XYZ file of C-alpha atoms in Angstrom:
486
model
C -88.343 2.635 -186.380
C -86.020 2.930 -188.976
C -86.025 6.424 -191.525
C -88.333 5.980 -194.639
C -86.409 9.006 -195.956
C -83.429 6.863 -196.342
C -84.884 4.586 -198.887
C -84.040 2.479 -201.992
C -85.822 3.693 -204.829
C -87.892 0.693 -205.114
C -88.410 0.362 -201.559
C -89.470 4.525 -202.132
C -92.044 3.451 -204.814
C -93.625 0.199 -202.293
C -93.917 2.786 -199.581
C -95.637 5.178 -202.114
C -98.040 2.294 -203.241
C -99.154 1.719 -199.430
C -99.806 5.019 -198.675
C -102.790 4.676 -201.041
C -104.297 1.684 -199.051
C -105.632 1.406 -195.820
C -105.333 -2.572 -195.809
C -103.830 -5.408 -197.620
C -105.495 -8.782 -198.069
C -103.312 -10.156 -199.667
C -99.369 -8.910 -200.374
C -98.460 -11.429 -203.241
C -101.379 -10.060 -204.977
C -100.386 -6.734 -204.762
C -97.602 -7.189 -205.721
C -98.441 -9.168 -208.974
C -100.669 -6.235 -209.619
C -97.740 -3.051 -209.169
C -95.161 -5.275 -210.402
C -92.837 -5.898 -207.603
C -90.778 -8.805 -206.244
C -92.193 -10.508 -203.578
C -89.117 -11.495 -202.765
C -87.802 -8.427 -202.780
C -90.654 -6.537 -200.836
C -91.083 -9.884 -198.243
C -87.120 -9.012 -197.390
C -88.245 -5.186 -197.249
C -90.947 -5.987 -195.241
C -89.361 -8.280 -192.677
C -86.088 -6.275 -192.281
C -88.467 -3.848 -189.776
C -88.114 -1.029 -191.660
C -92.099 -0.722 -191.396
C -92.197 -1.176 -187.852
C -94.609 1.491 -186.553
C -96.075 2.185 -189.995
C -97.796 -1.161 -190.600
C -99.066 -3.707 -189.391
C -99.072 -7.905 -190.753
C -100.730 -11.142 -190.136
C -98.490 -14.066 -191.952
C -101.109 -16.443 -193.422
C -100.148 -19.906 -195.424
C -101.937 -20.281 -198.797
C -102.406 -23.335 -200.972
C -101.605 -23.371 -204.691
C -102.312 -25.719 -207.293
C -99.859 -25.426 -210.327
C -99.003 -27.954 -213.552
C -96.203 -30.781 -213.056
C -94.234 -31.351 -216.153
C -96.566 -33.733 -217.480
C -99.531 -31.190 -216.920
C -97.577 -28.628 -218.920
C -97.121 -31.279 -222.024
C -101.204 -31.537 -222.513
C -101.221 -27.766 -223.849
C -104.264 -27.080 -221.681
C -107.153 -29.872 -223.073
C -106.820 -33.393 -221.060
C -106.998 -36.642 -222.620
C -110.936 -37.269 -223.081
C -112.314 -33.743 -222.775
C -112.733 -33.413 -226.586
C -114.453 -36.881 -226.905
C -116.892 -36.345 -223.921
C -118.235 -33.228 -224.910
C -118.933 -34.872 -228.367
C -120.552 -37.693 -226.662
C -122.477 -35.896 -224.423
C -123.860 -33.547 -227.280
C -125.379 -36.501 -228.803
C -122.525 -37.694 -231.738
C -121.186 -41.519 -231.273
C -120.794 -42.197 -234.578
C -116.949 -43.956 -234.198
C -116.195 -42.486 -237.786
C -117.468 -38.808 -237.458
C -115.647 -38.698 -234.333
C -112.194 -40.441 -235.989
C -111.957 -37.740 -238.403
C -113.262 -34.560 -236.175
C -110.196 -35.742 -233.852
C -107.883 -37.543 -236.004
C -104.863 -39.014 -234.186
C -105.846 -37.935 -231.148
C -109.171 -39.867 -230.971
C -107.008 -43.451 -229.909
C -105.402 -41.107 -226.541
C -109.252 -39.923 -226.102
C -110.656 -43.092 -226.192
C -108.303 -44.645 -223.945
C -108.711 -42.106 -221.158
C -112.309 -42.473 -221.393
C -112.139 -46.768 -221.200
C -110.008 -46.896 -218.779
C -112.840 -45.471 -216.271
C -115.065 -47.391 -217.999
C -117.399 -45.013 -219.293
C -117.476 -45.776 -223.061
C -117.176 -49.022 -225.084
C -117.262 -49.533 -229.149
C -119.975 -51.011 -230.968
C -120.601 -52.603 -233.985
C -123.463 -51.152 -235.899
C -123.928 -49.702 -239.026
C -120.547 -48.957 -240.941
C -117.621 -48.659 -238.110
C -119.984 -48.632 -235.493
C -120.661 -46.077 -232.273
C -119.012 -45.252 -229.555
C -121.810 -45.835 -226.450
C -121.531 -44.267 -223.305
C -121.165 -46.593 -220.579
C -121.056 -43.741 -217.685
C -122.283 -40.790 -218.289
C -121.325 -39.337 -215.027
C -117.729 -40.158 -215.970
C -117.854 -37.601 -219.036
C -119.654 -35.246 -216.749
C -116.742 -35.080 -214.431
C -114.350 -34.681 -217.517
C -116.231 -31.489 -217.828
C -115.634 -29.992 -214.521
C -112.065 -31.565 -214.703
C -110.906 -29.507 -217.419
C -112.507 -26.309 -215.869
C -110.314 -26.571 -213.158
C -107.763 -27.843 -215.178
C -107.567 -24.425 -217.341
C -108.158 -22.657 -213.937
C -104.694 -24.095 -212.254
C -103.265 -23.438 -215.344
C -104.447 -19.892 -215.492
C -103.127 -19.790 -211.457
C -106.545 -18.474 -210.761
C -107.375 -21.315 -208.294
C -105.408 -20.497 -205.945
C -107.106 -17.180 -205.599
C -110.588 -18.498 -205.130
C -111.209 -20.785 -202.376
C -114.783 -21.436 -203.043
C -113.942 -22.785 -206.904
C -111.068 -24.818 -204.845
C -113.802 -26.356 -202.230
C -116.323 -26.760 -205.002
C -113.754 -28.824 -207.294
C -112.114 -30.690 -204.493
C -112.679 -34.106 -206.419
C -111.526 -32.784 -209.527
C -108.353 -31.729 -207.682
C -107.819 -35.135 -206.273
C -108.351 -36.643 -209.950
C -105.647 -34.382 -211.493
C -103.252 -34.882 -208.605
C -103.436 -38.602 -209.050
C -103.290 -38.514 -212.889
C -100.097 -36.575 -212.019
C -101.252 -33.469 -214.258
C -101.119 -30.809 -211.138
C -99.078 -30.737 -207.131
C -99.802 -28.321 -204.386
C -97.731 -25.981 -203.261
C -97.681 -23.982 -199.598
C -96.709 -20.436 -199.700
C -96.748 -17.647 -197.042
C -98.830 -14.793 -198.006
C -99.237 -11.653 -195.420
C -102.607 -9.355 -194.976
C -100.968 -6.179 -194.019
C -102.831 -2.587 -192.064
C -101.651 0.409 -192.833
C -100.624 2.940 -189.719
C -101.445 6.474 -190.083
C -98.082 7.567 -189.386
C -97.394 5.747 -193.005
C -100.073 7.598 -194.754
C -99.398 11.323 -193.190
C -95.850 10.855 -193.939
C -94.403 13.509 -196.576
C -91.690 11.635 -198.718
C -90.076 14.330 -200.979
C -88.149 13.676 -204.267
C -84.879 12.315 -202.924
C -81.515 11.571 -205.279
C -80.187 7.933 -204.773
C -77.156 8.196 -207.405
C -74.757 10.666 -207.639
C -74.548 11.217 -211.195
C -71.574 13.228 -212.925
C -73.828 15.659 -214.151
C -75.221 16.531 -211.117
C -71.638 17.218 -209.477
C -70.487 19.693 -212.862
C -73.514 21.601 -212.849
C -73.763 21.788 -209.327
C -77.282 20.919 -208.707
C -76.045 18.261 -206.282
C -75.775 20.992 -203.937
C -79.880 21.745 -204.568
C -81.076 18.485 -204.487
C -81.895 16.035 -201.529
C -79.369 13.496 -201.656
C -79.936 10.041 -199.752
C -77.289 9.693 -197.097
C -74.760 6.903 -196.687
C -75.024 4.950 -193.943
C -71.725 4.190 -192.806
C -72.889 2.556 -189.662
C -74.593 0.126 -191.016
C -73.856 -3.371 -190.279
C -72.459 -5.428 -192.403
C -72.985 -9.130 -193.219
C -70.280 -11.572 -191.511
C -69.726 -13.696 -194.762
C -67.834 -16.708 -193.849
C -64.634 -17.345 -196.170
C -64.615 -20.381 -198.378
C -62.187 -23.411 -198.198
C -61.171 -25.975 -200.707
C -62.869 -29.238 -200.877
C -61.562 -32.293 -199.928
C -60.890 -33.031 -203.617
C -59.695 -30.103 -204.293
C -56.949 -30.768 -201.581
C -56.051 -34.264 -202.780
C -55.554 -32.755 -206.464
C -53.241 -29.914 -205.331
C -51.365 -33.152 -203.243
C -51.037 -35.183 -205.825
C -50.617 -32.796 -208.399
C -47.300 -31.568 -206.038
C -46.247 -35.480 -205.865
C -46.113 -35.680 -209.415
C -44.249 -32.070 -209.953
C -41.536 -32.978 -207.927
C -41.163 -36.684 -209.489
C -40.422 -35.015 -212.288
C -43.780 -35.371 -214.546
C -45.090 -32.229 -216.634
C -48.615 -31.436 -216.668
C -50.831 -32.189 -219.459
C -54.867 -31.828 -220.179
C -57.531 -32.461 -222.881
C -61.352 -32.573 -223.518
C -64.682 -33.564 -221.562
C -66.500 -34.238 -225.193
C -64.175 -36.779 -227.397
C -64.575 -38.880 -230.324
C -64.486 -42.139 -230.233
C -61.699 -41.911 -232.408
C -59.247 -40.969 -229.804
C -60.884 -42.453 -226.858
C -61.778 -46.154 -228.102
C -59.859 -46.578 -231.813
C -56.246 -44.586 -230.787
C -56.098 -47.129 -228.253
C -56.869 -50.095 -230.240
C -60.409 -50.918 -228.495
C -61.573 -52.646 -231.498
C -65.121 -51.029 -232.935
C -67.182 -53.730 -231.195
C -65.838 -53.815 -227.630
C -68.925 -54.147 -225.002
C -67.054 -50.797 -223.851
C -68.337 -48.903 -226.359
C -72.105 -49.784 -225.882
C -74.265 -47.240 -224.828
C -74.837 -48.918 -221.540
C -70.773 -47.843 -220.718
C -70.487 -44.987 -222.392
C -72.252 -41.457 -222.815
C -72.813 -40.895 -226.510
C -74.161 -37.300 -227.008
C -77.201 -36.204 -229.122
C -76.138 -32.874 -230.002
C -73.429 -32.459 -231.506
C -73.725 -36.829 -232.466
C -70.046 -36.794 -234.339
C -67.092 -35.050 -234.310
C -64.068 -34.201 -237.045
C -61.585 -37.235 -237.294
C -57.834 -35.581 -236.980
C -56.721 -34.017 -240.105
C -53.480 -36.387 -240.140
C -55.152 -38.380 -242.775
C -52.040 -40.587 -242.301
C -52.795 -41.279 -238.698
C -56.782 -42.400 -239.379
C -55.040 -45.051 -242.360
C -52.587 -46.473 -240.005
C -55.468 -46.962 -237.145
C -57.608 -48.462 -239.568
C -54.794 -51.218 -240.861
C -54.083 -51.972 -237.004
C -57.309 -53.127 -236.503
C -58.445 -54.698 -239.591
C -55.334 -56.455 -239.073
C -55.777 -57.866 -236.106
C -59.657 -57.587 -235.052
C -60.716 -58.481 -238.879
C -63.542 -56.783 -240.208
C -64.066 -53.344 -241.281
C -63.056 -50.580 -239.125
C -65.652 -47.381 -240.087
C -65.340 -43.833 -240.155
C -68.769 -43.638 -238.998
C -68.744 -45.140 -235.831
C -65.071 -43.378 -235.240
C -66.361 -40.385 -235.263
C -69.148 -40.514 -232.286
C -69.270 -38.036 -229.948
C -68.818 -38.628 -226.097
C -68.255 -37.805 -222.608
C -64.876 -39.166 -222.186
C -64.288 -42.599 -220.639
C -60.508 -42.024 -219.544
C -58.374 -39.130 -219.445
C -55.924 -41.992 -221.722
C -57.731 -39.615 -224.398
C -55.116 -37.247 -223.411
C -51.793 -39.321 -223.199
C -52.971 -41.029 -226.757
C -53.004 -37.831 -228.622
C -49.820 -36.250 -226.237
C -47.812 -39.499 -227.765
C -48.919 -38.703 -231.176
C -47.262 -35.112 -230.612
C -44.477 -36.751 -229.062
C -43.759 -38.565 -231.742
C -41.433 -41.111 -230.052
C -39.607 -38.295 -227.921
C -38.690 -39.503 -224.016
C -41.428 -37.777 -221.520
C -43.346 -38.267 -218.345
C -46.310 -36.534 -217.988
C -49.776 -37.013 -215.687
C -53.333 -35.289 -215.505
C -55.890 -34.757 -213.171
C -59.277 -34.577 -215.393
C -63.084 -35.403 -214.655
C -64.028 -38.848 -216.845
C -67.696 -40.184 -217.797
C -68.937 -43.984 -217.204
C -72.767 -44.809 -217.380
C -71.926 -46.769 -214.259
C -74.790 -48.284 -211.382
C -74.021 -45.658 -208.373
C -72.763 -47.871 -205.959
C -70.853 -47.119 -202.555
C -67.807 -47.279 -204.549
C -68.721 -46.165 -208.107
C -70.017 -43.172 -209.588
C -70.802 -42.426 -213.628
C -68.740 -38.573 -212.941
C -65.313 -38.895 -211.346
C -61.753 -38.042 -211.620
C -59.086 -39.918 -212.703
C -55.351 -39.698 -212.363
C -53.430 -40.337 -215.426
C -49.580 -40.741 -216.036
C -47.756 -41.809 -218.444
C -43.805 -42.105 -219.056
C -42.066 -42.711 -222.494
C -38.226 -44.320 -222.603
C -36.153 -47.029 -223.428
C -36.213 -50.553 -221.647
C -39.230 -49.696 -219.357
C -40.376 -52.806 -217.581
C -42.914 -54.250 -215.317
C -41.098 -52.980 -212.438
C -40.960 -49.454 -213.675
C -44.439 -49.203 -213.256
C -44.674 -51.013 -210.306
C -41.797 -48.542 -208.756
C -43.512 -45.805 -209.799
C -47.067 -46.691 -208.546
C -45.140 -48.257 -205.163
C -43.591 -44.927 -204.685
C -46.740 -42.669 -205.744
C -48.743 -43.902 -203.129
C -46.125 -44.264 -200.500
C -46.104 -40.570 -200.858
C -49.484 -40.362 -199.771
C -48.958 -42.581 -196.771
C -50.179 -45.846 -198.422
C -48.145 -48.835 -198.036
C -50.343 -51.983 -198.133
C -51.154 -52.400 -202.286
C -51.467 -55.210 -204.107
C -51.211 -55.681 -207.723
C -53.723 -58.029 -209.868
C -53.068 -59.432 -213.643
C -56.128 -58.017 -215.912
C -56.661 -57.348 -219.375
C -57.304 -54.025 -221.091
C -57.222 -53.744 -224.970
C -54.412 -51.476 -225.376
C -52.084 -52.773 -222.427
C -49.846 -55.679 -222.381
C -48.823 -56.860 -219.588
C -52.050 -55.045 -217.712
C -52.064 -54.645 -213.511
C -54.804 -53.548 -211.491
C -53.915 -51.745 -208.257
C -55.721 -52.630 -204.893
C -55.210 -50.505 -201.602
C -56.277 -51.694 -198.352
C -59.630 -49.851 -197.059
C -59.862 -49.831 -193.213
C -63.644 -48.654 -192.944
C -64.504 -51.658 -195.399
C -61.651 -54.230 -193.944
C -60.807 -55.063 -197.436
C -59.140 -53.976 -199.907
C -60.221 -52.017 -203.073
C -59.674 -51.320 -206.029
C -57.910 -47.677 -207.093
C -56.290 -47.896 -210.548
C -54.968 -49.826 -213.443
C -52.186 -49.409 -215.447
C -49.813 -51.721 -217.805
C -47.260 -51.274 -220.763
C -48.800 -49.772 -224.089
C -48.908 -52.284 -226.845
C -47.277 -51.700 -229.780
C -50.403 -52.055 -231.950
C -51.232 -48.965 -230.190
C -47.920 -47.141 -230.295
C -46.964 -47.854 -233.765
C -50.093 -45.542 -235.407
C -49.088 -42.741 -233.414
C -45.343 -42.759 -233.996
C -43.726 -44.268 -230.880
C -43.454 -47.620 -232.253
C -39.638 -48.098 -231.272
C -40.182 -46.438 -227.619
C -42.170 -48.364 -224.701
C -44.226 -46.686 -222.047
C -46.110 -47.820 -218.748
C -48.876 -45.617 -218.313
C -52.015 -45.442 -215.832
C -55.253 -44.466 -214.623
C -56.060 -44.389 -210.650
C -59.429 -43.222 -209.068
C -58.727 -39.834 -207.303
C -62.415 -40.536 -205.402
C -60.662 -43.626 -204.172
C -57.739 -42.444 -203.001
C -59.829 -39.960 -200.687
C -61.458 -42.137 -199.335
C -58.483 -43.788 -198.221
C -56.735 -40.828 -196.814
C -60.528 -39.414 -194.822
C -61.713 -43.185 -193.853
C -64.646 -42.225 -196.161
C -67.350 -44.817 -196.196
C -69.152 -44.254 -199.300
C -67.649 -42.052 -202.926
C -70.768 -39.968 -202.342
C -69.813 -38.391 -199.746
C -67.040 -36.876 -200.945
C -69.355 -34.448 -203.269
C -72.603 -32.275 -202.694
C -73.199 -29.556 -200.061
C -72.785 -31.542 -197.441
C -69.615 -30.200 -195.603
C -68.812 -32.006 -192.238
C -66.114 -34.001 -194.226
């Protein structure tokens, strides 16, 4: 039995409140009523610091509450207001189109599709007759225990439950309410809890207590330095989080400086900077995450820089480029978002720098695709860079990591010329896969951000990939979530 005297002050005012009952029916009621946590008091409650001065039965206890779509009908379902109108006596189809106004067509179509009304052509619009009167009957009870789940006063009285157990079954189907199982406990208060004297005790020690000296007066609640304390288990990186610390070493000691950018882009630097002309299936909404709020963003302020992007691709993609569809907001696609506007500060200076940044795709989540991922970007600036640069570099990149059987594929990408895709041999899958592409800027890209006289290789490789290469991972999604065996 552990010493009440050594209490919490809320745990002090729970003890209080049960010293004033001789049983419980129901805990979560009580404490909806006194304004505790049940949480808080369930924890209290099964840490056996009561032990000896009550006693509990656990009981299970069904509740009804609203699904999303039974919190959207703001309490009246579709067809209550046009049943009670039909069952006071009023079918006139045009007294009841203007008593309900736009919501008579939702009313009318709950009620048909049970088949309990049908229009009729009489005098004027016509009437609406009642087909099934029993139907709008059962509207009526539906609603009452409707506004009762929605009041969470169901779940407090089983006989309404029992009575309205087809009305239950009606609003589950329709979708409007679920159950919900929750533990509830009926508790007996000991005498020993309702004899025992709990005095005014101090819980904080509060700087005016120790300068006036009162702490030595009042009854303090003691420290328990014996107590046990939890055995929390340390964390450890991910498996992601390893391969980005490994890769981001690689590239330090190659030589490459860091660089980073945005999650939310314009289009302006994520399609237009890199000459993805304005009506590239890329850009649709079935690739790419446009946002609602905010829907555009602020062009650069280099006017210069938005003139010399627009001539590049009026030039060559004909048409007219717009500032409108420039300016879109978006997840980015690529972290090439980041070398684009890096090159535009570069402004034809020599560099080699790489990122490690989470990109957007509104891809079909396959074994090997996800729509969130990471994506490994590097890009190096000089004179005379080649084919075989890139290849060297990619070659030795991943021979770094231990791979050694790639393969390189021709491909197209709007603002790379020659373009490679980069394959890597999967053992799990006994094929190989894809894990990058990369190519040579073209100069219609360059040229608008100032490096037209320099050439560059550049690329973007799947850090998901590449982990499941190294872990002989079957599927990308295991690589993410709580799951932990990896």
């Amino acid at each position: 039995m552990r010493d009440l005297l050594q209490l919490s002050g809320k745990q002090r005012q729970f003890v209080e409140l049960l010293q004033r009952q001789s049983t419980v029916d129901s805990l979560r009621s009580l404490c909806a009523q006194a304004g505790f946590d049940i949480n808080f008091i369930n924890g209290f409650l099964l840490s056996g610091a009561l032990n000896g001065y009550v006693q509990w039965h656990e009981h299970n206890q069904q509740r009804w509450v609203l699904t999303a779509k039974g919190e959207e009908l703001d309490g009246v379902l579709p067809g209550f207001d046009l049943a009670e109108r039909l069952l006071q006596g009023n079918s006139d189809r045009a007294t009841l189109q203007a008593e309900l106004g736009t919501a008579f067509s939702l009313n009318y179509g709950a009620l048909r599709r049970e088949q309990a009304v049908d229009l009729v052509d009489g005098d004027g619009e016509g009437v609406v007759k009642v087909l099934k009167s029993s139907v709008l009957g059962a509207y009526q009870q539906r609603q009452v225990v409707f506004a009762a789940v929605r009041e969470r006063s169901i779940a407090t009285d089983q006989e309404l439950a029992d009575r309205a157990a087809s009305s239950l079954e009606w609003l589950q189907q329709q979708g409007y309410i679920t159950s919900r199982v929750e533990s509830d406990y009926s508790l007996t208060v000991l005498p020993a809890l309702q004899t025992l004297e709990l005095g005014d005790r101090v819980t904080a020690l509060s700087s005016e207590l120790i300068l006036s000296g009162q702490w030595r007066q009042v009854d303090l609640k003691p420290y328990d330095i014996h107590a046990e304390v939890p055995d929390v288990a340390y964390g450890r990186p991910t498996i992601l989080t390893q391969c980005i610390q490994r890769i981001r070493d690689i590239f330090l000691n190659m030589g490459f400086d860091e660089m980073s950018g945005y999650l939310v882009e314009s289009a302006f630097w994520n399609f237009d900077a890199l000459f993805t002309p304005q009506d590239h299936p890329a850009r649709e909404v079935q690739d790419t995450f446009y946002l609602a709020n905010p829907q555009t963003l602020p062009l650069p302020e280099d006017q210069s820089l938005v003139d010399r992007v627009k001539q590049v691709h009026e030039a060559n993609y004909g048409g007219q480029w717009t500032e409108t569809e420039a300016s879109r907001a978006i997840l980015r696609a690529h972290t090439t978002t980041s070398t684009a506007r890096r090159l535009h500060q570069l402004q034809g200076q020599d560099g080699k720098y790489f990122s490690i940044d989470r990109v957007f795709r509104n891809e079909t989540v396959d074994r090997t695709h996800l729509a969130e991922f990471h994506q490994i970007e590097g890009v190096v600036v000089g004179e005379l860079l080649s084919v075989r640069t890139l290849m060297g570099y990619l070659t030795y990149f991943y021979e770094r990591l231990g791979f050694k059987n790639l393969k390189f594929k021709p491909t197209y990408n709007p603002y790379t010329e020659p373009s490679l895709e980069v394959f890597a041999y999967h053992p799990p899958s006994d094929r190989y896969i894809e894990v990058g592409n990369s190519g040579l800027f073209r100069q219609e890209m360059l040229e608008p951000l100032g490096c037209g006289d320099k050439s560059t290789v550049a690329w973007g490789l799947g850090l998901e990939r590449i982990a499941m290469l190294l872990y002989d991972v079957e599927k990308l999604s295991d690589l993410i979530g709580p799951d932990i065996r990896l």
